[in-house]
Structures are given as C-alpha cells and as structure tokens.
Amino acid sequence: MPDAVPLPPLEPTRDPRVTLPDLLEVLLNRGVILHLDLIIAVADIPLIGVSLRAAIAGIETMLEYGMMRQWDEQTRAWVQRSISRSVPFADGEELVARMAGGHERTGLYTAWRPGTLYLTDRRLFLFRREPREMLWEAPLERIRTIQGEPDRSVGGEKRLRLRVVLDDGSEARLSAAEPERMLPLVREQAERLGRPLSTSLPGRGTGLEILREGHVWYHEPRAAGPVWRGGEAKLDRRNGLTWKSPLDARAAVALGPDEIRGVRLETGRSPGGSRVLVVETRGDPVRLAVDDVLAWGQAIVDLLESRAAAERYDGGG
Amino acid sequence: MALSVDENSLKHGVLSLVVTLVEVIQEALETQALRRMEGGELTEAELNRLGEALLELDEAMEQIKADHGITASVEDLRRGLDDVVDDVVDKLINPARWAEEAGEERS
C-alpha cells in the first residue's frame, strides 16, 4: 500500500459569518455579567453618573445557576390565576386551545352567539366575558362525536361549522375561528381520556342537508297591507323554512320542520309570476313567490313526507 | 449648520431600524423559548401559549413589514449589522488583524 500523503495539521476554523442573532444566542446561553461605571460630562464637569451591575442571561441559564427559580414559578402561576379569574376553570384544569367561536341557538329564530371557545383537558366550552355567561359547555366524556360541517351562512359566505353530538343524543352547532385546528385537538383530548370519538354521524336525516335555497319573494304582512319583499329563502331538514331579507337583522320567516303543515299553490299576482306558493302553518299561512314555484313546492312536500315517514318508523319502534 | 432632512426617508429609516431591532429581539426570544421548551419544565398549556404567542408575533412582524413596504430595507440593515458583528468578532479572534488595521489608520 503506498504511503498516505500526510495531511496538514488540524487548524481551528470558524463558520465564515457570525451574525448578530448568533452573538446574542451565545451571550444569552452563557450569561453576561456587566459592570459599568459611567460618567457623562460636559466641559469636564460630570453631569450624569451611571453605576450598573447587571447579570443578563436566558432564563434557563439563570435557573442553572440557581437564580430566579422562585420568581419564574410565581410568574407562571400568576398568569394561570389571572386567566382563570374570569374564565371558570376548575382546579388543575389545563387549557389546550382557545379561539374565537360561536354557538348556534335555534328556536324562535336561529342566531349565532359569539364567545371564546376553550378546549381544556376536561371540557369543551364556549364562554363569553362581557356580560359573563357560559354559552355552552360539555365535559369531554359526554361528547360522542364532533364533525366539521360546511355551511352556507345567511350572509352567503361559506363557513366550516362544528357539529357536536353528546352521549344523550343532543346536538349543538358551534363555530370556531380555526375549525380545522380545533377538530383534531378535541379528538386528541377525547382519546387521551380513553373515550375516542366515533367518526360517523347519527343517520336518519338529522343532517343539515339543504333541500333548496335561493332568491324568493315573501308577502310580508304589514299594518297597511301585505307587501312583497325580496330576500333569501332556505329549506333544510333541520331548520325548516327560513326567509330573510338582506335589509333585516333577523329572518322574518323561520318555520321549524314541525310547524309546516302543508303547501299549496294559489293564483294571484306576484313578482314571481301568476302563481303563489302558500305554506300552511299552525298560525297564519306564509305566501312566497319564486320563479320555480313547482320545484319549491315539491321540495316542501318531500320534507313533509320524509318527516312523516320518520315518525311512522319511530312509532313502529 | 443647516441640516435638511427628507421626512419620508427619515421615517423610512427610523422605522426600518426599529423593526430590525425588534426582529433581532424576537429571534433572541425564540431561541431562548426553544431552550425552555427543551428544558422540560414547562407544562403543555404553557408550551402551547408560548408557541402561539411567538407565532402571532412573527405574523405581526411580517404584516408590519408588508404594510409599510420596508421588507427589503430591513433585510439590508440586518445584513449590515451582521457584517459589523462578523468584523468585530473576527478581530477579537485574530488580534493580529486588529493591530494591522490600527497600524494602517495611523500611517
């Protein structure tokens, strides 16, 4: 084997460039002791004196030297208390995620109540600080499943909502600033508790399924006589029939599926033509006009029939 | 001595300087935060809070730079500061260079 060529002696080398962040990192990791005595003088007359003794280092370095441990722990504990002073955390309950959110309150009309959505290691809840109210909460053990549900809000913009089903079958619809972030976190926490969430939604048509939506005129009852007004109507399995004008704050028509008794066509003058869709309710009938009257009528009939079928199924047990 | 200052370039200059320094501090905070995370003493909630806050800070800095159109100036200023640091450290490691330069200036 030929003689190996002797290598030059090893010389210490340096990365060609040292940047300011590198310098700071080294200083903070090692720790810096500064002794500074400074006099600022004008015409040789001292005017300002500075006498400074400083130890500056990253907290980890401080802790290594046994300094500031108590202060560090107190500061971190103080923050926990000041958050929980207003938000009702239980003792030892730990926050996993927090973001803006809302809860959908159904009933007389559908409204989204805004608050802050908190996921802890024990619960998922929506809390509002001012005025102080717990808008919705559920312990993680009670959540059967949580799903993202795309939704066309009344304003027309698409949002991903969170549908939560609890172990007693009750449901809630929540919204979140970052639903894609919240969903896996909730699932993770539930798994951690040994109660992984099912991935299937309860069936039998309790889903949102929008049957029909579009621009529809509503013959709105007024003191001086009914008036045809334009707006957006939506027919879906859960909320029933809603109609809202963009000029109004709330939907003028909000008929739950149970409140729709029937539907028929009438002849009459309307912006949609010569036929008016009349929706029978427990109270006054609702008159609507739309270009595709027949399609809307059929959709409402479908809704009534599927509900009747579901009731028969339930009754049969 | 008359001193004429172009207000816009003064604003531009001061803003770039301030943002550059904030960015340097931000990076120092991030490295120290990393050290704390590896230290293993922070709870999960604290880790999340810290991570989120640093992320928000980063996003806010990007927004400020974009809104004021100073991204390029800040980069240039950073590179300038890094050059100064590199030069100083180099001289500290090679005192011969320092003496050499001092000699040049005197002559």
XYZ file of C-alpha atoms in Angstrom:
424
model
C 0.000 0.000 0.000
C 1.532 3.343 -0.977
C 2.362 5.775 1.773
C -0.558 8.023 2.607
C 0.036 11.693 1.910
C 0.471 13.453 5.257
C -2.466 15.707 5.986
C -1.778 19.297 7.093
C -2.090 19.778 10.861
C -5.673 20.451 12.008
C -6.424 24.135 12.384
C -9.383 25.582 14.215
C -11.822 27.088 11.763
C -14.815 29.282 12.181
C -18.034 29.499 10.204
C -17.304 32.317 7.836
C -20.101 34.502 9.099
C -21.156 35.372 12.591
C -24.479 37.111 12.676
C -25.983 39.323 15.334
C -28.517 36.661 16.412
C -25.646 34.161 16.792
C -23.804 36.603 19.039
C -26.886 37.197 21.163
C -27.547 33.469 21.420
C -24.073 32.736 22.721
C -24.208 35.653 25.153
C -27.613 34.679 26.499
C -26.765 30.978 26.712
C -23.530 31.578 28.567
C -24.737 34.559 30.530
C -23.227 38.002 30.674
C -22.042 39.920 33.735
C -21.829 43.629 33.168
C -20.050 46.027 35.460
C -20.448 49.553 34.227
C -19.343 52.781 35.841
C -20.038 55.688 33.590
C -19.860 59.433 33.907
C -21.310 61.695 31.252
C -19.588 65.033 31.452
C -19.687 68.330 29.629
C -16.625 70.568 29.764
C -15.068 68.044 32.106
C -17.863 68.542 34.650
C -19.625 65.243 35.481
C -23.336 65.664 34.937
C -24.765 62.162 34.802
C -23.462 59.137 36.671
C -24.335 55.543 35.925
C -23.222 52.716 38.165
C -24.532 49.454 36.834
C -24.094 45.838 37.872
C -26.057 43.519 35.656
C -26.356 39.817 35.055
C -28.124 39.092 31.787
C -28.836 35.584 30.591
C -31.543 33.371 29.208
C -33.823 32.091 31.981
C -32.589 28.508 31.504
C -29.058 29.732 32.276
C -30.340 31.646 35.294
C -32.086 28.508 36.547
C -28.874 26.513 36.021
C -27.083 28.937 38.303
C -29.858 28.611 40.847
C -31.141 32.154 40.365
C -34.691 33.391 39.826
C -36.330 29.990 40.279
C -38.985 31.226 42.673
C -39.673 34.332 40.604
C -40.099 32.206 37.483
C -42.557 29.849 39.181
C -44.514 32.687 40.722
C -44.803 34.483 37.387
C -46.086 31.400 35.631
C -48.528 30.637 38.421
C -49.809 34.209 38.481
C -50.733 34.005 34.793
C -52.748 30.843 35.368
C -54.699 32.576 38.103
C -55.351 35.762 36.145
C -56.809 33.862 33.231
C -58.946 31.727 35.486
C -60.103 34.721 37.484
C -62.647 35.443 34.804
C -62.808 32.204 32.879
C -64.258 29.470 35.083
C -61.547 26.829 35.057
C -61.687 24.083 37.618
C -58.715 23.432 39.900
C -55.910 21.951 37.917
C -57.864 22.121 34.676
C -55.458 22.841 31.876
C -56.128 24.856 28.787
C -55.303 23.155 25.480
C -56.627 25.624 22.945
C -58.575 28.849 22.809
C -60.039 30.724 19.885
C -62.972 32.929 18.956
C -66.132 30.940 18.392
C -69.887 30.888 18.496
C -72.878 28.774 19.408
C -75.956 28.421 17.286
C -79.120 28.978 19.259
C -82.115 27.513 17.492
C -85.694 28.072 18.451
C -87.817 31.006 17.531
C -85.064 32.101 15.214
C -81.560 30.927 14.503
C -78.817 33.115 15.887
C -75.097 32.688 16.436
C -73.973 33.810 19.871
C -70.308 34.871 19.886
C -67.835 33.965 22.599
C -64.482 32.304 23.099
C -64.164 28.581 22.541
C -61.977 26.849 25.116
C -60.701 23.292 24.908
C -59.254 22.011 28.160
C -58.093 18.599 29.254
C -61.586 18.031 30.675
C -64.133 20.088 28.737
C -65.052 21.903 25.594
C -66.890 25.112 26.325
C -67.875 28.440 24.872
C -67.593 31.322 27.304
C -68.363 34.991 26.994
C -66.712 37.518 29.291
C -68.960 40.538 28.944
C -71.676 40.008 30.063
C -70.343 36.947 31.788
C -72.113 33.833 30.559
C -71.283 30.240 29.845
C -72.874 29.885 26.428
C -72.315 26.158 26.015
C -70.228 23.510 27.660
C -69.745 19.766 27.677
C -67.348 17.520 29.554
C -65.200 15.601 27.080
C -66.567 12.255 28.299
C -70.041 13.249 27.147
C -69.034 14.050 23.575
C -69.956 11.199 21.274
C -68.724 12.790 18.074
C -67.639 16.085 16.570
C -67.644 16.822 12.867
C -66.875 19.692 10.585
C -69.883 20.771 8.601
C -69.645 23.173 5.693
C -72.430 25.678 5.868
C -73.744 28.496 3.778
C -74.496 31.216 6.256
C -77.408 33.574 5.690
C -74.959 36.236 4.544
C -73.889 33.836 1.815
C -70.307 33.180 2.942
C -69.128 29.604 3.430
C -68.091 28.620 6.946
C -66.977 25.346 8.446
C -69.130 24.706 11.492
C -68.554 22.171 14.254
C -71.390 19.806 14.968
C -71.118 18.189 18.411
C -73.276 15.220 19.356
C -73.417 14.286 23.024
C -73.972 10.870 24.514
C -77.647 11.618 25.180
C -78.207 12.334 21.511
C -78.467 16.107 21.911
C -76.611 18.169 19.366
C -75.059 21.574 19.245
C -73.587 23.593 16.428
C -70.538 25.621 17.191
C -68.348 27.819 15.093
C -64.653 28.459 15.536
C -62.080 30.846 14.137
C -59.943 27.853 13.110
C -62.197 24.818 12.965
C -59.536 22.709 11.224
C -57.229 23.245 14.198
C -59.872 22.602 16.831
C -61.239 19.319 15.426
C -58.092 17.172 15.768
C -57.319 18.730 19.164
C -60.735 17.740 20.532
C -60.328 14.209 19.169
C -56.860 14.005 20.708
C -58.121 15.053 24.123
C -61.011 12.607 23.994
C -58.613 9.788 23.071
C -56.325 10.797 25.895
C -59.245 10.262 28.259
C -59.802 6.824 26.799
C -63.029 7.821 25.050
C -62.218 8.139 21.368
C -64.922 9.832 19.336
C -66.853 7.934 16.712
C -66.350 9.168 13.207
C -69.842 8.523 11.909
C -72.698 10.949 12.195
C -76.050 9.750 13.523
C -78.151 8.985 10.468
C -81.831 9.151 9.722
C -81.820 12.523 8.089
C -80.851 14.603 11.090
C -78.064 16.129 8.998
C -78.188 19.666 7.772
C -78.987 18.749 4.153
C -80.118 21.904 2.450
C -83.015 20.961 0.197
C -83.433 24.224 -1.581
C -82.290 27.798 -1.343
C -82.425 30.865 -3.447
C -83.964 34.263 -4.053
C -87.619 34.284 -3.062
C -90.257 36.977 -2.530
C -92.226 36.969 0.668
C -95.636 38.579 1.015
C -94.931 40.203 4.340
C -97.948 41.134 6.477
C -97.942 44.816 7.390
C -100.354 47.067 9.204
C -101.305 48.863 5.975
C -101.483 45.633 3.991
C -99.100 42.915 2.898
C -96.049 43.853 0.846
C -93.944 41.745 -1.480
C -90.297 41.828 -0.373
C -87.255 40.163 -1.891
C -84.846 38.038 0.102
C -83.130 34.673 0.516
C -85.086 31.577 1.463
C -83.622 28.306 2.614
C -85.317 24.969 3.108
C -83.434 22.325 5.057
C -84.275 19.278 7.088
C -83.299 20.613 10.455
C -84.232 24.273 10.439
C -87.234 24.006 8.169
C -88.061 27.037 6.070
C -86.389 30.364 6.666
C -86.638 33.587 4.737
C -84.554 36.672 5.407
C -84.190 39.990 3.700
C -80.673 41.430 3.481
C -82.064 44.625 4.984
C -83.302 42.876 8.117
C -81.275 41.781 11.107
C -83.320 38.623 11.609
C -85.163 36.148 9.482
C -88.809 37.212 9.072
C -89.863 33.645 8.380
C -88.459 30.813 10.498
C -90.655 27.773 10.347
C -89.265 24.676 12.014
C -89.999 21.395 10.248
C -92.750 20.673 12.756
C -94.510 23.937 12.085
C -95.047 23.330 8.359
C -98.467 21.755 7.946
C -98.785 21.759 4.198
C -98.246 23.604 0.972
C -100.448 24.587 -1.950
C -100.459 26.836 -4.980
C -102.693 29.825 -5.472
C -103.218 32.044 -8.432
C -102.516 35.669 -7.872
C -100.255 38.477 -8.972
C -96.753 38.271 -7.637
C -93.236 39.220 -8.670
C -92.655 35.565 -9.486
C -95.493 35.202 -11.938
C -99.123 34.348 -11.620
C -98.757 31.592 -9.034
C -98.099 31.975 -5.344
C -96.751 29.288 -3.037
C -98.760 29.170 0.175
C -97.178 27.383 3.116
C -99.696 26.322 5.745
C -98.577 26.647 9.329
C -100.142 26.423 12.763
C -100.719 30.144 12.564
C -101.050 32.346 9.511
C -100.088 30.945 6.128
C -96.871 32.177 4.553
C -97.044 33.369 0.972
C -93.998 33.137 -1.227
C -93.308 33.904 -4.844
C -90.457 32.455 -6.842
C -89.761 31.599 -10.454
C -89.516 27.858 -9.881
C -92.662 27.584 -7.783
C -93.196 23.921 -8.614
C -89.668 22.916 -7.553
C -90.070 24.678 -4.212
C -93.473 23.191 -3.648
C -92.137 19.721 -4.388
C -89.198 20.234 -2.024
C -91.537 21.199 0.830
C -93.735 18.186 0.081
C -90.620 15.967 0.160
C -89.684 17.368 3.552
C -93.157 16.730 4.942
C -93.254 13.205 3.561
C -89.837 12.223 4.884
C -90.767 13.591 8.282
C -93.994 11.630 8.280
C -92.075 8.509 7.295
C -89.586 9.074 10.127
C -92.440 9.433 12.583
C -94.014 6.197 11.427
C -90.653 4.476 11.829
C -90.281 5.882 15.326
C -93.844 4.975 16.250
C -93.354 1.417 14.996
C -90.294 1.262 17.284
C -25.045 74.215 10.278
C -28.140 73.721 8.197
C -29.493 70.206 8.314
C -32.048 69.270 5.758
C -33.885 66.058 6.352
C -36.176 64.328 3.944
C -39.100 63.427 6.196
C -40.072 60.369 4.253
C -36.660 58.824 4.172
C -36.237 59.693 7.851
C -39.466 57.884 8.703
C -38.421 55.061 6.463
C -35.004 54.876 8.071
C -36.204 55.046 11.668
C -38.980 52.545 11.050
C -36.612 50.095 9.371
C -34.163 50.445 12.253
C -36.841 49.884 14.880
C -38.287 46.889 13.044
C -34.812 45.408 12.532
C -34.026 45.672 16.221
C -37.415 44.220 17.188
C -36.730 41.316 14.836
C -33.344 40.698 16.472
C -35.004 40.689 19.896
C -37.740 38.436 18.528
C -35.144 35.923 17.341
C -33.378 36.009 20.708
C -36.741 35.337 22.402
C -37.378 32.435 20.055
C -34.015 30.775 20.743
C -34.472 31.194 24.482
C -38.025 29.859 24.180
C -36.618 26.799 22.416
C -34.179 26.292 25.269
C -37.043 26.467 27.760
C -39.112 24.033 25.748
C -36.210 21.569 25.690
C -35.602 22.180 29.392
C -38.760 20.151 30.003
C -40.121 22.245 32.841
C -42.959 23.988 31.051
C -46.448 22.475 31.146
C -48.250 21.645 27.931
C -50.570 24.619 28.302
C -47.586 26.922 28.718
C -45.876 25.404 25.703
C -48.966 25.996 23.606
C -49.386 29.536 24.844
C -45.735 30.332 24.199
C -45.776 28.792 20.738
C -48.959 30.638 19.795
C -47.691 33.967 21.097
C -44.389 33.680 19.213
C -46.242 32.687 16.067
C -48.549 35.671 16.398
C -45.532 37.931 16.910
C -43.913 36.543 13.793
C -47.069 37.055 11.738
C -47.455 40.587 13.107
C -43.874 41.466 12.111
C -44.425 40.163 8.591
C -47.629 42.210 8.341
C -45.921 45.391 9.572
C -43.104 44.984 7.080
C -45.513 44.273 4.253
C -47.869 47.133 5.139
C -45.054 49.673 5.219
C -43.101 48.199 2.337
C -39.844 48.015 4.290
C -39.081 44.315 3.904
C -36.089 44.956 1.654
C -34.677 47.806 3.812
C -34.915 45.660 6.912
C -33.076 42.816 5.187
C -30.318 45.178 4.054
C -29.985 46.664 7.518
C -29.798 43.203 9.044
C -27.043 42.225 6.653
C -25.177 45.438 7.503
C -25.421 44.759 11.240
C -24.310 41.165 10.706
C -21.280 42.421 8.781
C -20.299 44.659 11.677
C -20.671 41.803 14.158
C -18.681 39.468 11.945
C -15.939 42.020 11.614
C -15.685 42.685 15.350
C -15.671 39.000 16.268
C -13.069 38.311 13.626
C -10.802 40.975 15.058
C -11.289 39.604 18.570
C -10.233 36.159 17.405
C -7.348 37.430 15.317
C -5.764 40.221 17.318
C -3.111 40.440 14.662
C -5.698 41.736 12.209
C -6.773 44.350 14.723
C -3.246 45.595 15.211
C -2.704 45.558 11.457
C -5.720 47.751 10.850
C -4.810 50.125 13.626
C -1.349 50.434 12.130
C -2.813 51.277 8.714
C -5.005 54.011 10.116
C -2.090 55.684 11.876
C 0.011 55.753 8.754
